[in-house]
Coordinates of C-alpha atoms in Angstrom, one line a residue:
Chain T
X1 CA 45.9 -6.3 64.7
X2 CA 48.1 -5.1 61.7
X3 CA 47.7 -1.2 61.0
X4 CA 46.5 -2.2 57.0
X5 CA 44.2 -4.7 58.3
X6 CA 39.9 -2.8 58.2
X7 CA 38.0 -4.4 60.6
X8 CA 34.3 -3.5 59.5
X9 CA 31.2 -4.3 60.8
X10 CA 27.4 -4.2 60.1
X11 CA 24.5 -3.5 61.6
X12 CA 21.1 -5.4 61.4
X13 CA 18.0 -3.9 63.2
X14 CA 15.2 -6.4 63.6
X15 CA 12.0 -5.1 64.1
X16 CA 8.3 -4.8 62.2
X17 CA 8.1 -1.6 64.7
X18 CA 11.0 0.5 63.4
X19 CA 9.5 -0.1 59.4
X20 CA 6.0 0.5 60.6
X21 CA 7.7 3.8 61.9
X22 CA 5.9 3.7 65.1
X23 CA 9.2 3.0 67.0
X24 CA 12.5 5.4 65.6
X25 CA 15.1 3.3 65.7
X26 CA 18.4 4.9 68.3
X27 CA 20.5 2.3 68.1
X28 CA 21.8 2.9 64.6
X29 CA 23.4 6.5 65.1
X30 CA 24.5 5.3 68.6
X31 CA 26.7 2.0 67.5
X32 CA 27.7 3.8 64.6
X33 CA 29.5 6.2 66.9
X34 CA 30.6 3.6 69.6
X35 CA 32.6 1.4 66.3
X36 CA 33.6 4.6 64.9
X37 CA 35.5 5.0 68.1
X38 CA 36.9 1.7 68.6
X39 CA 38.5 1.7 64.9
X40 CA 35.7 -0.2 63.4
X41 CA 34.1 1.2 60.1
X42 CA 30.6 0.3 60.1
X43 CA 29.7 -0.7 56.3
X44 CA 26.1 -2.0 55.7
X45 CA 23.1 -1.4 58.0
X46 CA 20.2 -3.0 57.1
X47 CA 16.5 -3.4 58.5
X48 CA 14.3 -6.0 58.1
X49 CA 11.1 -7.2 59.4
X50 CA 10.0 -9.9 61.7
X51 CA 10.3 -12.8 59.3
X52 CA 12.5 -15.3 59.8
X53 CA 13.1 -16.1 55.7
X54 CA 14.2 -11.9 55.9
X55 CA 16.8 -12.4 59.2
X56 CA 18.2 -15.2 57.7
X57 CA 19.2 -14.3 54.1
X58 CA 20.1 -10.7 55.8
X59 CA 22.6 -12.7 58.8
X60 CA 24.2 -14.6 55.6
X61 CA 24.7 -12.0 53.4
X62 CA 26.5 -9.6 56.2
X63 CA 28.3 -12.2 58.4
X64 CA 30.0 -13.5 55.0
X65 CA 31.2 -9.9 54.2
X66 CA 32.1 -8.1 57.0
X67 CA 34.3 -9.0 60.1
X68 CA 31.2 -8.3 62.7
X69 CA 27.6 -8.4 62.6
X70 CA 25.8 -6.9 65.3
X71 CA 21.7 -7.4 65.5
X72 CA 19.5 -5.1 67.6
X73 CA 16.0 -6.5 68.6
X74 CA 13.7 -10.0 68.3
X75 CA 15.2 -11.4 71.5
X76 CA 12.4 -11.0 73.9
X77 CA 9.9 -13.7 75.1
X78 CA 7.0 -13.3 72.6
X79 CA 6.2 -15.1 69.3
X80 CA 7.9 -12.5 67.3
X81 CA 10.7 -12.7 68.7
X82 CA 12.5 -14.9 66.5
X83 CA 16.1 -13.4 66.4
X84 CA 17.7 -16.3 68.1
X85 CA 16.2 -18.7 66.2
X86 CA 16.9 -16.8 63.0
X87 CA 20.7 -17.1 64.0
X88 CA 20.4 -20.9 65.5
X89 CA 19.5 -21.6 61.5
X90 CA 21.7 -19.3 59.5
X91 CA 24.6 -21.0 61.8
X92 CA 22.9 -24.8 61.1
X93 CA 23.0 -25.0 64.7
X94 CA 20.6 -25.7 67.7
X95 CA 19.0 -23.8 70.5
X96 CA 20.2 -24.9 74.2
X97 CA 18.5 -23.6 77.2
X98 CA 21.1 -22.0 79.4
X99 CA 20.8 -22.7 82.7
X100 CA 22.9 -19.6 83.7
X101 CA 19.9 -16.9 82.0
X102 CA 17.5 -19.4 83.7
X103 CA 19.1 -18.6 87.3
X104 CA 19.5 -15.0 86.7
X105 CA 15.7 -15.1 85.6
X106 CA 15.0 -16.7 89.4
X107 CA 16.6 -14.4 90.9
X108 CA 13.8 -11.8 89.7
X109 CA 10.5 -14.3 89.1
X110 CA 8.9 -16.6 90.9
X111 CA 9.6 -20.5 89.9
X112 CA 5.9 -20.8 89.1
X113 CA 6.5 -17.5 86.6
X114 CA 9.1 -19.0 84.9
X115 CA 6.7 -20.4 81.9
X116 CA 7.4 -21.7 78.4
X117 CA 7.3 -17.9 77.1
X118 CA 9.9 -16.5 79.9
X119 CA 12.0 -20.1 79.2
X120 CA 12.3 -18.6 75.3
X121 CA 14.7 -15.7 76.4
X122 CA 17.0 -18.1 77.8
X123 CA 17.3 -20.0 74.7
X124 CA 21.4 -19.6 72.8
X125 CA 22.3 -21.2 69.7
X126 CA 25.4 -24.0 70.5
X127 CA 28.4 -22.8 70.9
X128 CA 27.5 -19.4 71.5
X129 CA 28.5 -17.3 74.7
X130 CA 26.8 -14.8 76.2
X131 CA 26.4 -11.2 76.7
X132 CA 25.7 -9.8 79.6
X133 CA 24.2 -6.6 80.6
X134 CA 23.3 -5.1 83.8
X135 CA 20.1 -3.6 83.5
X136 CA 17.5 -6.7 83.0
X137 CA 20.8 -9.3 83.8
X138 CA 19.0 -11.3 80.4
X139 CA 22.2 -11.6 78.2
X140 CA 22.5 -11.4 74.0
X141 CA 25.0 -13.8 72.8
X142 CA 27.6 -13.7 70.1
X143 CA 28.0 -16.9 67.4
X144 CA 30.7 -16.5 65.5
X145 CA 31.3 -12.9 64.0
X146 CA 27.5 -12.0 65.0
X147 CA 26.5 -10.5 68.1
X148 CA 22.9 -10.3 69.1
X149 CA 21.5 -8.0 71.2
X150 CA 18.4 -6.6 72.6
X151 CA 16.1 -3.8 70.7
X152 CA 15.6 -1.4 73.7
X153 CA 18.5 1.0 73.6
X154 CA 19.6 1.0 77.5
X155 CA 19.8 -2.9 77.3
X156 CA 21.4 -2.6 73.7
X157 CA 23.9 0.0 74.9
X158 CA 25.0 -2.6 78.4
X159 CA 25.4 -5.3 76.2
X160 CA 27.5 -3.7 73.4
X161 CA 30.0 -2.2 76.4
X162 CA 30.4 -6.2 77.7
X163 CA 31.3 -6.9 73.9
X164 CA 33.7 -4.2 72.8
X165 CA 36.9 -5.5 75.2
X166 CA 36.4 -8.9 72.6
X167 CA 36.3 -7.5 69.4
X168 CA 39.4 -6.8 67.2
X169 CA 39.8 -3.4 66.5
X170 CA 41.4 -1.8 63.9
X171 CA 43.3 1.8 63.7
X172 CA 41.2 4.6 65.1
X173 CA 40.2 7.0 62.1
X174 CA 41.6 10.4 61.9
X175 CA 38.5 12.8 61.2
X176 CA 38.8 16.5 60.5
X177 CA 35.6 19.0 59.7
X178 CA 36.1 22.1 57.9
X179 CA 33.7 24.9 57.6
X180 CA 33.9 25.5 53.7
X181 CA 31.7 29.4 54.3
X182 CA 31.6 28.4 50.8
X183 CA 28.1 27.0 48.6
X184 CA 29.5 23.6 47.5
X185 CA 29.3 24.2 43.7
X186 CA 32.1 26.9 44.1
X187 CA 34.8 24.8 45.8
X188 CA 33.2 21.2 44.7
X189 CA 35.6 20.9 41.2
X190 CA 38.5 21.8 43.3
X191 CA 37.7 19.7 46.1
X192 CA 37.2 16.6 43.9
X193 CA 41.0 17.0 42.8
X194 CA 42.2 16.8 46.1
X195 CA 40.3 14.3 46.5
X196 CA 41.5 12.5 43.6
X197 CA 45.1 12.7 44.8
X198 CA 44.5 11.2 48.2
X199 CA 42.9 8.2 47.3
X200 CA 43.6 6.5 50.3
X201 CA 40.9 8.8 51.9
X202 CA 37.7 9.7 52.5
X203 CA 36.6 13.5 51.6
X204 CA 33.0 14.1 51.7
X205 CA 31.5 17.6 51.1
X206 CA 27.4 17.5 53.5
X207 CA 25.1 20.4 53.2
X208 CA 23.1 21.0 56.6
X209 CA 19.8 23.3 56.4
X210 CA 19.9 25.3 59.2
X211 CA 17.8 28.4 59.7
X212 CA 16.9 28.9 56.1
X213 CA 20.7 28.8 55.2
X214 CA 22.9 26.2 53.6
X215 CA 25.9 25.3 55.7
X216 CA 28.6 22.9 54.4
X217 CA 31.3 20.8 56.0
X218 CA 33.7 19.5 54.2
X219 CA 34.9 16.2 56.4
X220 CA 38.5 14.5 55.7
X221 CA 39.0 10.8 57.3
X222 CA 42.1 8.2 57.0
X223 CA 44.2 6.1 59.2
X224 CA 46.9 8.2 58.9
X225 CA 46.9 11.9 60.8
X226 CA 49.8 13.0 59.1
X227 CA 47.9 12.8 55.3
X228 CA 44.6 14.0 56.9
X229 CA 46.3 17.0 58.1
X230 CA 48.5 17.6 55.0
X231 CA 45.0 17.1 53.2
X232 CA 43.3 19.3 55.0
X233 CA 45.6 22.1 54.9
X234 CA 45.4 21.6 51.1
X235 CA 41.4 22.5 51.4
X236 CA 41.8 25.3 53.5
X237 CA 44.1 26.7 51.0
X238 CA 42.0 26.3 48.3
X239 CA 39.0 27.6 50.2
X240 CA 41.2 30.5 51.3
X241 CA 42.3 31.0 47.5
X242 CA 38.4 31.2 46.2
X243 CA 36.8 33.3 48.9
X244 CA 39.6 36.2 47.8
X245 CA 38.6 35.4 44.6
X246 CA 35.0 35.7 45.3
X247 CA 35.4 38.7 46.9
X248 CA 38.1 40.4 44.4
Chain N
X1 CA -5.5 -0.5 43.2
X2 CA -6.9 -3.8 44.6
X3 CA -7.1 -4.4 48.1
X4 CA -6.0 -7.4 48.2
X5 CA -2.3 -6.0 46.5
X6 CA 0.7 -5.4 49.2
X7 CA 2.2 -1.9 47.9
X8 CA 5.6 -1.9 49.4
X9 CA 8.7 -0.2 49.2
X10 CA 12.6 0.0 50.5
X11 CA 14.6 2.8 51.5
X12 CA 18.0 3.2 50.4
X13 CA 20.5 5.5 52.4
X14 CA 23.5 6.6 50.2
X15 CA 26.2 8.1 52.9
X16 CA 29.3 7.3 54.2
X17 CA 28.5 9.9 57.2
X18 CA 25.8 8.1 58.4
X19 CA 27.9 5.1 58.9
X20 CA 30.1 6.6 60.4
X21 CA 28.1 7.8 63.0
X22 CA 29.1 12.0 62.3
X23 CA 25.3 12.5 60.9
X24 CA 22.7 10.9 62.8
X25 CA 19.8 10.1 60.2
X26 CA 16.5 11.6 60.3
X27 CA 14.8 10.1 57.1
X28 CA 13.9 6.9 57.7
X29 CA 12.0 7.4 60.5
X30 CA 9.9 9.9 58.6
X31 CA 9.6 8.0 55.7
X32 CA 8.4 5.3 57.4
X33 CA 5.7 7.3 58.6
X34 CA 5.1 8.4 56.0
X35 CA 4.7 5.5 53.6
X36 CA 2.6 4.2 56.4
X37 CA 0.0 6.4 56.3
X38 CA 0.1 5.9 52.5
X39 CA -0.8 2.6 52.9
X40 CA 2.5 1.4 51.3
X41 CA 4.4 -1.2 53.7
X42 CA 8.5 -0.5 54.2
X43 CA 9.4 -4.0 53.8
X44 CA 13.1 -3.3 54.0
X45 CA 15.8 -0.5 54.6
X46 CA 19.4 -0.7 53.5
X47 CA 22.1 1.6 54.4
X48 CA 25.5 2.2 52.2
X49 CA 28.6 4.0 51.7
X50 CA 29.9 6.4 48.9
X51 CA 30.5 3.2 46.7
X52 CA 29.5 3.1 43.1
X53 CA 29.7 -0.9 43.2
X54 CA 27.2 -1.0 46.7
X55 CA 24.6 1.5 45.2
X56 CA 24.1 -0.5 42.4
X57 CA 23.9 -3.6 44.1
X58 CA 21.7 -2.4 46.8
X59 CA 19.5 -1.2 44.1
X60 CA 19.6 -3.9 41.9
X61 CA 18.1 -6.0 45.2
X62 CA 15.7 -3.8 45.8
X63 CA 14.2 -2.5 42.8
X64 CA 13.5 -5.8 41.3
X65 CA 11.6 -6.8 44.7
X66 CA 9.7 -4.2 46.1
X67 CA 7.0 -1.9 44.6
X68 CA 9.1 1.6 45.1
X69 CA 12.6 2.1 46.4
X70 CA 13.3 5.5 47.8
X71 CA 17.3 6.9 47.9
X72 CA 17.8 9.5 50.4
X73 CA 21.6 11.1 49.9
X74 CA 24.8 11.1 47.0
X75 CA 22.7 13.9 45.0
X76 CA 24.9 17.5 45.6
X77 CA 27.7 18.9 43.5
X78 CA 30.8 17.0 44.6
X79 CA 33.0 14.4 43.6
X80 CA 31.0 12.0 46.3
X81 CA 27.3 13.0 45.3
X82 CA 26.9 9.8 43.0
X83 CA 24.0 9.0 42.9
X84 CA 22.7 10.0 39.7
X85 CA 25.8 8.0 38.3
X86 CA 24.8 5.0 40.4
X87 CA 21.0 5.0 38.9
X88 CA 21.6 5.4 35.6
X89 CA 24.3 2.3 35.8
X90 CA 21.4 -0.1 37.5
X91 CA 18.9 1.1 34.6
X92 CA 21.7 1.2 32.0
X93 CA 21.0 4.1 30.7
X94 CA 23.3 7.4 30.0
X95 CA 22.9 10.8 32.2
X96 CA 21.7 13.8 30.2
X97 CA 21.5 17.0 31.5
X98 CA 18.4 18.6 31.8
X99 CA 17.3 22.3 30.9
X100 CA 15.0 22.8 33.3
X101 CA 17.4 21.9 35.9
X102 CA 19.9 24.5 34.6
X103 CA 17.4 26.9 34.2
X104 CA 16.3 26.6 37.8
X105 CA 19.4 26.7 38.7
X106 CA 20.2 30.3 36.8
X107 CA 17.8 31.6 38.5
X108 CA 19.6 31.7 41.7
X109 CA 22.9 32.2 40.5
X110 CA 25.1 34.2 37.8
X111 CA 25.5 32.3 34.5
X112 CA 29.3 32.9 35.1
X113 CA 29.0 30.4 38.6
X114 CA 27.4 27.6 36.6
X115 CA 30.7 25.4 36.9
X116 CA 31.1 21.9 35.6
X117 CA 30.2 21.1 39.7
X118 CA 26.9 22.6 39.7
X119 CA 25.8 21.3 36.2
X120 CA 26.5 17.9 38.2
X121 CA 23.4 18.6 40.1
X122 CA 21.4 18.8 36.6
X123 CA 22.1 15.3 35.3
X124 CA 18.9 12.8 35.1
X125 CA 19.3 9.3 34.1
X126 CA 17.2 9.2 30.6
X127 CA 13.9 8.3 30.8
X128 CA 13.6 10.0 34.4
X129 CA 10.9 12.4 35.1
X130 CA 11.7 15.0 37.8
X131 CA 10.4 15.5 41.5
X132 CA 10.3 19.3 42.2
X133 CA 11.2 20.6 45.9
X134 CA 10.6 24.2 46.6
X135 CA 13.2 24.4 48.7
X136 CA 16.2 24.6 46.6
X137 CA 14.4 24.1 43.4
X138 CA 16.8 21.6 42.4
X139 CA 15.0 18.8 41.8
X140 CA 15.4 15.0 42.4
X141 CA 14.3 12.2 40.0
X142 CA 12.3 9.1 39.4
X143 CA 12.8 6.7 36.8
X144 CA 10.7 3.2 36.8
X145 CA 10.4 2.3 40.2
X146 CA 13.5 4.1 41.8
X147 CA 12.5 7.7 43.4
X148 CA 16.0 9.5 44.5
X149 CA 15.9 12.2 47.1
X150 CA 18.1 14.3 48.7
X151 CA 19.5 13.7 52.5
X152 CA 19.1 17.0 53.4
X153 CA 15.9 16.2 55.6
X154 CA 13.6 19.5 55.0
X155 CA 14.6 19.0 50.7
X156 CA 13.9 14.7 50.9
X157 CA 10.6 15.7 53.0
X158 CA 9.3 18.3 49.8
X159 CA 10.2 16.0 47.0
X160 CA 8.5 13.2 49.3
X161 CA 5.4 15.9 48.9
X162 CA 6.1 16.0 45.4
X163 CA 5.9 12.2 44.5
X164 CA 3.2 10.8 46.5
X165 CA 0.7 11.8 44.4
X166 CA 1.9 9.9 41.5
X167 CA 2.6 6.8 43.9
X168 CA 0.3 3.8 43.8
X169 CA -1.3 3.2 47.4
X170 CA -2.3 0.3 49.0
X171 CA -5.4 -0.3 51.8
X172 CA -4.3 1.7 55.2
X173 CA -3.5 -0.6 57.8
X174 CA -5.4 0.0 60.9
X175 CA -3.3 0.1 64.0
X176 CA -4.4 -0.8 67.5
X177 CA -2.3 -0.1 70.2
X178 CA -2.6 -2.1 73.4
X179 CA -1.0 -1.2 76.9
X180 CA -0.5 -4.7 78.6
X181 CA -0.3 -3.2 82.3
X182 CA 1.6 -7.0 82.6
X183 CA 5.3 -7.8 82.2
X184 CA 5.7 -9.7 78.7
X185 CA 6.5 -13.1 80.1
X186 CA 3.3 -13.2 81.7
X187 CA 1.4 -12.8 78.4
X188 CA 3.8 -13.9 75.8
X189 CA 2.2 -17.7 75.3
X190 CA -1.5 -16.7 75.1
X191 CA -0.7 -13.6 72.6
X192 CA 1.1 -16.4 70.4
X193 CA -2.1 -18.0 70.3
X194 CA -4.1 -15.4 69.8
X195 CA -1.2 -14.3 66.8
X196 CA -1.6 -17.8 65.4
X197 CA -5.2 -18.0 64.9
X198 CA -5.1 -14.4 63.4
X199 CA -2.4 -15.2 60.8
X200 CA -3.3 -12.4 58.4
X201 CA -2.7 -9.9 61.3
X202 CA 0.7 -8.5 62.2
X203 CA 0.5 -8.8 65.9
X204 CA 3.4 -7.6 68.3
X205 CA 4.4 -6.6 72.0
X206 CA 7.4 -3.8 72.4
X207 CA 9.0 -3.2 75.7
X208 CA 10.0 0.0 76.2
X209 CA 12.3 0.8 79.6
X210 CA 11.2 4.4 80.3
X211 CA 12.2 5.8 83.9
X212 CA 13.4 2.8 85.2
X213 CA 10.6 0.2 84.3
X214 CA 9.3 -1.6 81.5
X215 CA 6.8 -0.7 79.5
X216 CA 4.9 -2.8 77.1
X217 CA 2.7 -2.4 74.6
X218 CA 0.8 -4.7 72.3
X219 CA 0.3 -3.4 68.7
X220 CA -2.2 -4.8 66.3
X221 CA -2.2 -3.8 62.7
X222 CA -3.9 -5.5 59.8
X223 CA -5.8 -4.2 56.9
X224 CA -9.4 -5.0 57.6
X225 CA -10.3 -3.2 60.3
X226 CA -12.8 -5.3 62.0
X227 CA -10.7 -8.0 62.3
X228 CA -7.9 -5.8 63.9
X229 CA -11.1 -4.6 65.9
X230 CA -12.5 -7.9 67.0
X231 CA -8.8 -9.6 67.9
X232 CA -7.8 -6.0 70.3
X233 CA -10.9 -7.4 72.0
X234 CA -9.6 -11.1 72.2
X235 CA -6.3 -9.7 73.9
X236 CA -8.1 -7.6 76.2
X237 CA -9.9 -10.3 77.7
X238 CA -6.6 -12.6 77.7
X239 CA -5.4 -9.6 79.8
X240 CA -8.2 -8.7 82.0
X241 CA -8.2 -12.6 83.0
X242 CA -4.5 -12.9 83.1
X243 CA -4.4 -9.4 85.8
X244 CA -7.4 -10.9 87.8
X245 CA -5.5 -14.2 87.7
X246 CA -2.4 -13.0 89.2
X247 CA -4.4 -10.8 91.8
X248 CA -6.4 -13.7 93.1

């Protein structure tokens, strides 16, 4: 790991039910956070439905661009369920039956319950390892730079914890929030000076509504802490500098 | 509006603090919904930073694809509200800044506060028509098939209001939602065949892991309603026989 190097990552959630809006997806906000944390900077998210033309064109166009890919969802034992077959083709690879997710399927079935459908979930593209989680013992894999996992967020959340001690991680960001007690058209002309000079980071200005009343934050982020807190000290100046202003 | 015609749309999400996890998003889900019950299908939902070059490309993509694409974020008064900027550059067309925007905007604050930030906030791409929010009054914008919100949920969910009278819908899909009682394995090959024979139908089963156990469902949605009807009642029976089955 070299401190200029970005590992990024993106995220692709599979799943008719999360477009249909009858699901709401939590696994977006919750890997966001969990890369965010490891030094990863999550880049592209995308959702797509159940159709395998849709994974596939998706899997290309993020595993090309970005160091990981992480899918949530599809990898259950029903017909649409088509995640790992989505990945076995957008690697050019087959699907192996792994005898190791058949055993830990025996281990909670019956032999005579262990039927073509059940037989699906222990299908991995070659060359692929696998995941494991401790809540269903039913791994993901991970193929390459992508890492598929399951939809339901407890299973998605076991499996992404077995994952993180093999991915590369990059420097953790520094992140500062500043209450800017400020609407963001008086300080935003300013503000987008500082942020001119510090190109290296990222300044972004978000409006909450909370309680019939705007409230802005004013967030600062870079790799190195020294600039973010030079930075932000510049802000607070000029926040400082234009409330006496407003009030003089 | 023929029946036969797929309206469908795409989301866009313009924010570099979704991605990195700080703001947990709360617009697609409703969106979703939303459309939904509009009869408009979410084929697709894409998720970018702050980046001119990634807006445009992600709306490129989806604007010459789907019937509607709807931006949620990018449209405040600072430096990384760009949006507007990003819009205008897919459609190739300039920004001009509209009247009725500043005037709106004058009537919340003094003519001396309207700053080269806040007069940000009044640029349309030419050619766009406005979508009004009560809110704030400061409005978002469509032009062709592009409709840009803001992220701020309670302003993204008036302009919503605002446009879907002007949107084209399709047929409502009629949703049928199934509890299987059965673990997913047990009932995955049947419901294949069932969702084979029933191709114009989207047919799926969600596990759910709620205190401990899993939960299934089976959800049928399609848009003529007495197939949707007549197929819940071929699943019911696969069940009924599959639960007598495994009792006897």
């Amino acid at each position: 790991m070299s401190a200029s190097k970005a590992i990024t990552a993106a995220i692709l959630v599979i799943g008719d039910e999360i477009l249909s809006g009858r699901t709401k997806d939590k696994n977006i906000g919750y890997i966001a956070d969990y890369l965010t944390n490891l030094g990863i900077d999550l880049s592209e998210v995308r959702i797509v439905p159940d159709v395998m033309e849709e994974i596939v064109a998706a899997l290309d166009a993020l595993r090309a661009r970005y160091t990981y890919v992480f899918t949530t969802g599809g990898i259950g034992p029903t017909h649409d369920d088509i995640t790992a077959d989505a990945v076995a083709q957008a690697f050019g690879v087959e699907l192996y039956e792994d005898e190791r997710i058949i055993n830990a399927m025996l281990e909670r079935i019956k032999p005579e319950d262990l039927n073509e459908a059940r037989r699906r979930m222990a299908r991995v593209p070659l060359g692929g390892d696998l995941v494991p989680n401790p809540v269903n013992k039913i791994p993901g894999f991970r193929i390459g730079n992508v890492i598929t996992m399951a939809g339901v967020p407890m299973i998605m959340q076991a499996m992404l914890d077995s994952v993180a001690p093999t991915l590369e991680t990059g420097v953790k960001l520094t992140m500062h929030a500043i209450d800017a007690g400020l609407p963001e058209g008086q300080y935003a002309t300013p503000l987008g000076d500082i942020a001119k000079a510090h190109e290296g980071l990222s300044i972004g200005s978000y409006p909450s509504y909370v309680d019939g009343a705007f409230r802005n934050q004013i967030i600062v982020r870079g790799r190195d802490p020294q600039e973010v807190a030079a930075t932000v000290g510049e802000i607070e100046t000029m926040l400082a500098d234009l409330r006496a202003k407003l009030k003089g």
